[in-house]
XYZ file of C-alpha atoms in Angstrom:
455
model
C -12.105 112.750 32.363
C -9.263 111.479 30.336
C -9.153 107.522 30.057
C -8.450 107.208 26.391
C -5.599 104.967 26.039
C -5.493 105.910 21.989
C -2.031 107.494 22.631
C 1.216 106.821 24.260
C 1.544 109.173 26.487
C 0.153 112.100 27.781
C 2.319 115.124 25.941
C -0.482 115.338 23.681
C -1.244 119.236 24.155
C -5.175 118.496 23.978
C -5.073 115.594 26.535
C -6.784 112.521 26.703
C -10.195 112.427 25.819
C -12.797 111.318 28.316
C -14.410 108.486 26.635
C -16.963 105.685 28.241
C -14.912 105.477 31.338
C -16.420 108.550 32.492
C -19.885 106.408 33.654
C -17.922 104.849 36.102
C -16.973 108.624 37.675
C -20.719 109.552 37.227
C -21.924 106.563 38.608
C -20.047 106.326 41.814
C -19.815 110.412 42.580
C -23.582 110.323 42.114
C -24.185 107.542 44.601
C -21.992 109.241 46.939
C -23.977 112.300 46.184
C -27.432 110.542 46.890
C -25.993 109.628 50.756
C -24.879 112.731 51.515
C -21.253 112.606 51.116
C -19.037 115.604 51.480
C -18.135 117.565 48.340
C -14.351 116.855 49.684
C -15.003 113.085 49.661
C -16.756 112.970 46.281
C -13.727 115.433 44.877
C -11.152 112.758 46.201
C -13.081 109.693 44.822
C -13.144 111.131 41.460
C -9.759 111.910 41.619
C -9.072 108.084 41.968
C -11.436 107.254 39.532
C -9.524 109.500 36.935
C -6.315 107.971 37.581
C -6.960 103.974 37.649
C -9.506 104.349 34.250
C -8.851 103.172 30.973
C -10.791 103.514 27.956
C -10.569 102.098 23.767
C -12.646 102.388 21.057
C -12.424 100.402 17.955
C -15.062 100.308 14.852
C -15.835 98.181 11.919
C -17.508 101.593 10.440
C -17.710 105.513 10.565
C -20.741 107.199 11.747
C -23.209 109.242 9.400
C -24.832 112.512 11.055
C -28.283 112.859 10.183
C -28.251 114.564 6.499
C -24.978 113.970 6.506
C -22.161 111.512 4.832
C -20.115 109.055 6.537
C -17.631 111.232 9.625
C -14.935 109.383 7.298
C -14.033 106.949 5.457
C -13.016 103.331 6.361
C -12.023 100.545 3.659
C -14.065 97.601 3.283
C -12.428 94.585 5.710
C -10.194 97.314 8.006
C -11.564 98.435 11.643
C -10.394 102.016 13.082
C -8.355 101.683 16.626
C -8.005 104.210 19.089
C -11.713 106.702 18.036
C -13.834 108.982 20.092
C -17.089 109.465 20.246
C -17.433 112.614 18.000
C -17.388 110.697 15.129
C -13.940 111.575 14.095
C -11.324 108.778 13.404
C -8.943 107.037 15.275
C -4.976 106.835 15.246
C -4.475 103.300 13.796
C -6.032 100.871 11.193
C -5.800 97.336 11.056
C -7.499 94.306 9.093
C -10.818 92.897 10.466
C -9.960 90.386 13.220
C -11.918 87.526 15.064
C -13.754 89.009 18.371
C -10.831 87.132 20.519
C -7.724 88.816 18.438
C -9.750 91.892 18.542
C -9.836 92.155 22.217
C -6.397 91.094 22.713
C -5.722 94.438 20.174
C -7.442 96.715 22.749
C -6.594 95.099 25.562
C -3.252 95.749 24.960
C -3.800 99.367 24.574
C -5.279 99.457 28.243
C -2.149 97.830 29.872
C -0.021 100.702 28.344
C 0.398 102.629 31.418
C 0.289 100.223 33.559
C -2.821 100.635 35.489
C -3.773 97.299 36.390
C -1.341 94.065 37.552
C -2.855 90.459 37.752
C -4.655 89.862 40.653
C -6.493 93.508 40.701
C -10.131 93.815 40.781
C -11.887 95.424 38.211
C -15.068 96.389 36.646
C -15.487 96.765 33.526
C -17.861 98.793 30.661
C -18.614 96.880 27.460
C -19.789 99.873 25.188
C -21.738 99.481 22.159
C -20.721 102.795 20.129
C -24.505 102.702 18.136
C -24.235 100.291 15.617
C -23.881 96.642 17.009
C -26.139 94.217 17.582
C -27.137 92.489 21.135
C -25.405 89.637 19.500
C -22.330 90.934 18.298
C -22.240 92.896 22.117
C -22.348 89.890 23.591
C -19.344 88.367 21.743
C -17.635 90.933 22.682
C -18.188 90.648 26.248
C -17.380 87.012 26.409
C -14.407 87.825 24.712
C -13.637 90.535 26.993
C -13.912 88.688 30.287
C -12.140 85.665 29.390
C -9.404 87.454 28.285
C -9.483 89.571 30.814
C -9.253 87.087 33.798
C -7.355 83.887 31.944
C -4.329 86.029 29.892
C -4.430 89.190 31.902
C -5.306 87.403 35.444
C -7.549 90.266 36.769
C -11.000 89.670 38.903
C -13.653 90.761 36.511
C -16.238 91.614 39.745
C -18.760 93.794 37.677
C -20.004 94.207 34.197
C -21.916 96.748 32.347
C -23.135 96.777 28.755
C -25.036 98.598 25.821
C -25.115 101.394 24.018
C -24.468 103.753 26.865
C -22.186 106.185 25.039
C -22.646 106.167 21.192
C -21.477 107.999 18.079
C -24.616 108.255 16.431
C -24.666 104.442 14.456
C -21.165 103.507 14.670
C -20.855 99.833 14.410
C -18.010 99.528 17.152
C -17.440 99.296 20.521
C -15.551 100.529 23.548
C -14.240 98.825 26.641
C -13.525 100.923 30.248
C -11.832 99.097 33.268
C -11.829 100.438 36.538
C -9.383 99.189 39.806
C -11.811 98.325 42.231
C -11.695 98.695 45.731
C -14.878 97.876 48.255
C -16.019 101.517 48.729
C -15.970 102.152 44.606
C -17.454 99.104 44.162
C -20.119 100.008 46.346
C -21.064 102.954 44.795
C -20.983 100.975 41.304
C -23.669 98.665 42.909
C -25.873 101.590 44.318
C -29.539 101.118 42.577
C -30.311 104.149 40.375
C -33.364 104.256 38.812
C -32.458 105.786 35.362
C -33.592 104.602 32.290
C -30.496 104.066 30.159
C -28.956 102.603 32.498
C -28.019 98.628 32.442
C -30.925 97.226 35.091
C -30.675 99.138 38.614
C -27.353 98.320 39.489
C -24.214 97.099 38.050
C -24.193 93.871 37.485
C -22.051 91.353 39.752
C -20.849 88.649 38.285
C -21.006 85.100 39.050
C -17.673 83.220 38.580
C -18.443 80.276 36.248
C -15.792 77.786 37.088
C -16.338 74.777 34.445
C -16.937 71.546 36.040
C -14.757 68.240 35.533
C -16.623 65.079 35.219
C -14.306 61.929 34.668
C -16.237 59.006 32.852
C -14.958 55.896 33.182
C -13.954 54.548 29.701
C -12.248 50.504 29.108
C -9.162 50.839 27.377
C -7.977 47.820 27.582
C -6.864 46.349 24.151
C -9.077 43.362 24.462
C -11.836 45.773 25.051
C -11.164 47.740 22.212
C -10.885 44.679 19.791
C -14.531 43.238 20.981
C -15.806 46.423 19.859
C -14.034 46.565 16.598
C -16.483 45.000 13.830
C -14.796 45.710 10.803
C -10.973 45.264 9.523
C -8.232 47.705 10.077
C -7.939 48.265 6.206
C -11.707 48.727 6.199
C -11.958 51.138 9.221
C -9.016 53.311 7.224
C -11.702 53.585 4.256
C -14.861 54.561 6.703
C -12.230 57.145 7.867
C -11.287 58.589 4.060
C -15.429 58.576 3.938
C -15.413 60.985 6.768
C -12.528 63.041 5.523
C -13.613 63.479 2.231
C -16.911 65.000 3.099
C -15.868 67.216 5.714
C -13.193 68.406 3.360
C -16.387 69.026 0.703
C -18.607 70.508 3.388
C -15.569 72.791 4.195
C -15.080 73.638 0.523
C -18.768 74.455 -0.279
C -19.018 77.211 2.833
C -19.730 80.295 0.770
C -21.467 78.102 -2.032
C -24.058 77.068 0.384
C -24.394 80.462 1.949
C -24.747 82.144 -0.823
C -27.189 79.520 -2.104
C -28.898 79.854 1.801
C -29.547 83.909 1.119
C -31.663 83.747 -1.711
C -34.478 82.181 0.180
C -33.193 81.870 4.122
C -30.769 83.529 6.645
C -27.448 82.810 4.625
C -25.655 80.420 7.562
C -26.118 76.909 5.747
C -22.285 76.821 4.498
C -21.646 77.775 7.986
C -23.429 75.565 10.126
C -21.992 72.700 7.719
C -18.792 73.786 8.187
C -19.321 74.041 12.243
C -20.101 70.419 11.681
C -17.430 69.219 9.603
C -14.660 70.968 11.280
C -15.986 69.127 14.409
C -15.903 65.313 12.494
C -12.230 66.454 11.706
C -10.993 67.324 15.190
C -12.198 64.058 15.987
C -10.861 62.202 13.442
C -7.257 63.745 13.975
C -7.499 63.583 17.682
C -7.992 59.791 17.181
C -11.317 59.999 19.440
C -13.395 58.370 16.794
C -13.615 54.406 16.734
C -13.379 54.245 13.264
C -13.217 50.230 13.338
C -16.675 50.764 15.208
C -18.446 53.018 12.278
C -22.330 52.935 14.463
C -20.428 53.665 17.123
C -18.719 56.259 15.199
C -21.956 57.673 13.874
C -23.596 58.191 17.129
C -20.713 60.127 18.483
C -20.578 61.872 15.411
C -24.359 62.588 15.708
C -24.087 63.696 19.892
C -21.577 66.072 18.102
C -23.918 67.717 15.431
C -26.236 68.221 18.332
C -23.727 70.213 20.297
C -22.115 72.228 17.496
C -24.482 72.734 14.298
C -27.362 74.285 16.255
C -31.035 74.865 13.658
C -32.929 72.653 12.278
C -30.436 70.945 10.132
C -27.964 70.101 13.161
C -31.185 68.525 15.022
C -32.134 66.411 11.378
C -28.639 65.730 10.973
C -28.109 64.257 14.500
C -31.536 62.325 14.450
C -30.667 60.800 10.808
C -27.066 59.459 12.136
C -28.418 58.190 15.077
C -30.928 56.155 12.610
C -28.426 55.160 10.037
C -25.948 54.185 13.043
C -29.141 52.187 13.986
C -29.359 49.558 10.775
C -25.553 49.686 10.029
C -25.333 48.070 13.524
C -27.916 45.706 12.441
C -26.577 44.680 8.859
C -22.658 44.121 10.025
C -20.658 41.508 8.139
C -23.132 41.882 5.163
C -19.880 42.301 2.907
C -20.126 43.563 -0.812
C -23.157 41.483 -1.939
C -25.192 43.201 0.839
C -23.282 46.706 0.574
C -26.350 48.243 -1.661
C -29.104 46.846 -0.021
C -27.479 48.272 3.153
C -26.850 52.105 1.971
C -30.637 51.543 0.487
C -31.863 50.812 4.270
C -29.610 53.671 5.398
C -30.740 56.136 2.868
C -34.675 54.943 3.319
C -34.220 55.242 6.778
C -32.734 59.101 7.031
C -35.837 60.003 4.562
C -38.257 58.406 7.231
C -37.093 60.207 10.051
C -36.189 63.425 8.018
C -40.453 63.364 7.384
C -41.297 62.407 10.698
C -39.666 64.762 12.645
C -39.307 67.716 10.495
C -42.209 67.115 8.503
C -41.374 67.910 5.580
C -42.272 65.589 2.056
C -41.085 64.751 -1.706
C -41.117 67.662 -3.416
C -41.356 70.547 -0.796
C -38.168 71.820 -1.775
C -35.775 70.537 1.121
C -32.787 67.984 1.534
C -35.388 65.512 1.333
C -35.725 65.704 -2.525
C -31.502 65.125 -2.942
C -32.209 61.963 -0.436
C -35.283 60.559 -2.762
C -33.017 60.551 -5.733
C -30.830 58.596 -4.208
C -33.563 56.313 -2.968
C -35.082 56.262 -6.463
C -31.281 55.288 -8.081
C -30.672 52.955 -5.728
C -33.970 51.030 -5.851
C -33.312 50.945 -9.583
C -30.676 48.798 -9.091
C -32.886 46.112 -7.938
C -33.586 44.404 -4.284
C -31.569 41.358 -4.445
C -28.717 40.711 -2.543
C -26.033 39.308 -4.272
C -23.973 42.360 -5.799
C -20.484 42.101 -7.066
C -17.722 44.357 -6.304
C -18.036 45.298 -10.201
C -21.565 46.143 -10.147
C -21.171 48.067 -6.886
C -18.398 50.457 -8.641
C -20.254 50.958 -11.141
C -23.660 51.924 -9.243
C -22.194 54.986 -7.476
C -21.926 56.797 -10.322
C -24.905 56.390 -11.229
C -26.143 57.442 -7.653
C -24.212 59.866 -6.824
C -25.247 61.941 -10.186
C -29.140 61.132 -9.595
C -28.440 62.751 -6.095
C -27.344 65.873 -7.600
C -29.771 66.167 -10.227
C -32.321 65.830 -7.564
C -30.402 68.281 -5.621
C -30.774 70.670 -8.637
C -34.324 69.864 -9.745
C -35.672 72.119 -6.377
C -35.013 75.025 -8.392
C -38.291 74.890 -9.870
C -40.135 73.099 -6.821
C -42.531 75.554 -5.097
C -41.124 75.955 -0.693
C -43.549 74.014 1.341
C -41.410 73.524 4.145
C -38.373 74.757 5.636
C -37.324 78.535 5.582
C -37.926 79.023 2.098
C -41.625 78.654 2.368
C -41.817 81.903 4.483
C -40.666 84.063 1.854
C -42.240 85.376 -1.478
C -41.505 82.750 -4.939
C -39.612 85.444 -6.109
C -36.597 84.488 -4.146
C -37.138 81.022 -5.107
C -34.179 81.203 -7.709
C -31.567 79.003 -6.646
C -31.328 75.019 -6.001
C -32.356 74.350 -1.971
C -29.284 74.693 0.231
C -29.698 71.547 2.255
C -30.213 69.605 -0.672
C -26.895 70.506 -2.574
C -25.391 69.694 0.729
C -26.466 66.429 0.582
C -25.295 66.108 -2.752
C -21.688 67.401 -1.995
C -20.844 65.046 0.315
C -22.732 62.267 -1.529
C -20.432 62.879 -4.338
C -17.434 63.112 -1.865
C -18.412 58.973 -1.133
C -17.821 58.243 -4.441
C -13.782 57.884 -4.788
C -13.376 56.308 -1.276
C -16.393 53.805 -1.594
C -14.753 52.587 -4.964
C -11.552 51.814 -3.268
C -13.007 50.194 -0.573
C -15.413 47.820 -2.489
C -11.909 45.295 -3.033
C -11.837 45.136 0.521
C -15.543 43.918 1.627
């Protein structure tokens, strides 16, 4: 076998190495072994195998034999191009790259002898070299096929994957291609029963073709100004609102992850950020009716649904929907009914925050950042005849008793969310969810005080 497509050419004096591509050959000769096929015909089908095969091998890490060291050395934030699967090293080194650019990398290694043209059918071997997780595989091999069929135009028919030729606990991976023609693709879809072996037979793809669905939407300008409920001047201000926290959220990634580790799975800064950078490629794409802010919030909130995935993007969508709910409701209250409003809005979130997550004061979730706010903002009394002055001088005030809030779950005990799983010892750090809430409550402040002259 020789389908490594680490080098240029083949004046190498050693040869290619026969890498992961060689399942293919063992796969379809032993089929055509199982029927009864001539020792001529098998000889001439791996012959064709050999010469339309193409193999790379990347890693994020060396491999360590047992008792051993690492089989090299590889800096932190590089990956290792063109390896086998002896655990020695490859021929190039590049910086860690997204799944898509790193595909693109080896793909373009494949195409270097010019095996395959658009159109061809292929199969192809997604190889986990030992170290990757099912998850990180299957990045891969999403990657893989879309670039495969929408830059490089081939017919991905058939797909293996796993770790079906490792390097001991590499953490990389390897992708083989194979021309396909009916009788090879045959033999590739011949049930084996062997046990490391993908299922019985290798897989056949289903073509997903995404579906089209045109809803009818009124843009007519008279349409669009019966929906409007608040001035242009004011819809620019709900729009800095929007902007400014995203930008926050954005900000605070590794903050809240790092915050997220020492009592849950680390992702909080991320799924915020999934979130935010959402809001913000609506906002620029001008697909947000920012004159319209419940509308606005319920399309923001269909959004978090889609994209923040957990708990907190099911929360978040449920408490927009809600505060979307008594915005609608309190329109055209203008700056005497401005607190009373973000009051209702904030009470609101907290109710369905507890009745759907179930979670209470003081169990050391985003709850606890939303009661201080409550608490400030109830301070301020019930009536409803607030000036502009008072107003811009309340959101100081509220903004800093969310973040103390936000802080004081430092020293509450877990009794809900992923904290409470784990031991009090890793209860060290402020709750994640609730210094969210207090970032982009502070990130209100600045645009809510310039838009208090215009209500």
């Amino acid at each position: 076998m020789a389908d490594d497509m680490a080098f240029d050419s083949d004046e190498n004096t050693a040869g290619r190495r026969g890498l992961a591509g060689a399942l293919f050959l063992h796969k379809v000769c032993g089929a055509m072994a199982e029927q009864g096929k001539s020792l001529d015909d098998i000889h001439a089908t791996a012959k064709q195998i050999l010469s339309t095969t193409a193999t790379i091998g990347i890693s994020l890490s060396p491999c360590c034999l047992p008792g051993r060291g690492p089989s090299f050395e590889l800096p932190e934030g590089v990956m290792e191009l063109g390896l086998g699967i002896h655990g020695e090293a490859g021929l190039h080194r590049t910086r860690v790259a997204s799944a898509d650019d790193t595909v693109k990398l080896m793909a373009d290694r494949l195409f270097t002898q010019n095996m395959f043209s658009a159109g061809d059918r292929v199969a192809l071997i997604v190889n986990n070299l030992g170290g990757l997780s099912n998850l990180e595989l299957g990045v891969v091999i999403n990657s893989a096929i879309r670039h495969l069929e929408t830059n490089r135009k081939l017919c991905v028919e058939r797909v293996a994957s796993g770790a079906l030729m490792t390097s001991i606990n590499m953490a990389g991976v390897s992708l083989s291609l194979l021309r396909l023609d009916d009788a090879l693709a045959a033999g590739l879809g011949f049930e084996v029963q062997v046990s490391g072996w993908p299922g019985t037979a290798f897989q056949k793809r289903v073509s997903m073709q995404p579906i089209t669905v045109n809803i009818a939407h009124s843009t007519s300008d008279a349409a669009k100004t019966e929906e409007n409920t608040i001035s242009e001047e004011l819809g620019q201000c709900f729009e800095k609102c929007l902007r400014a926290m995203c930008e926050k959220l954005l900000a605070a990634e590794e903050e809240l992850n790092a915050l997220d580790r020492s009592a849950g799975d680390g992702d909080c800064g991320s799924t915020f950020k999934l979130g935010a950078a959402a809001v913000v490629q609506m906002l620029d794409s001008k697909s947000l009716p920012v004159r319209s802010p419940h509308r606005a919030l319920v399309m923001i909130a269909s959004k978090m649904e889609e994209v923040m995935g957990g708990t907190s993007g099911a929360l978040y969508t449920l408490m927009l929907v809600r505060i979307a709910h008594i915005m609608k409701q309190a329109q055209g209250g203008g700056i005497a009914g401005f607190i009373p409003t973000v009051r209702d809005c904030v009470s609101g979130a907290i109710d369905v925050i507890s009745s759907y997550g179930g979670a209470k004061r003081s169990d050391r979730t985003m709850l606890d950042a939303l009661y201080g706010t409550h608490d400030a903002l109830l301070a301020l009394g019930d009536g409803n005849d607030f000036t502009a002055d008072q107003v811009k001088a309340a959101l100081p005030k509220i903004v800093e008793a969310c973040h103390d809030a936000a802080q004081s779950t430092k020293s509450m005990s877990a009794r809900a969310g992923r904290a409470s799983y784990v031991s009090a010892d890793h209860w060290t750090e402020p709750d994640a969810g609730a210094v969210a809430v207090a970032i982009w409550m502070r990130a209100l402040q600045a645009p809510l005080s310039a838009a208090t002259a215009l209500l």
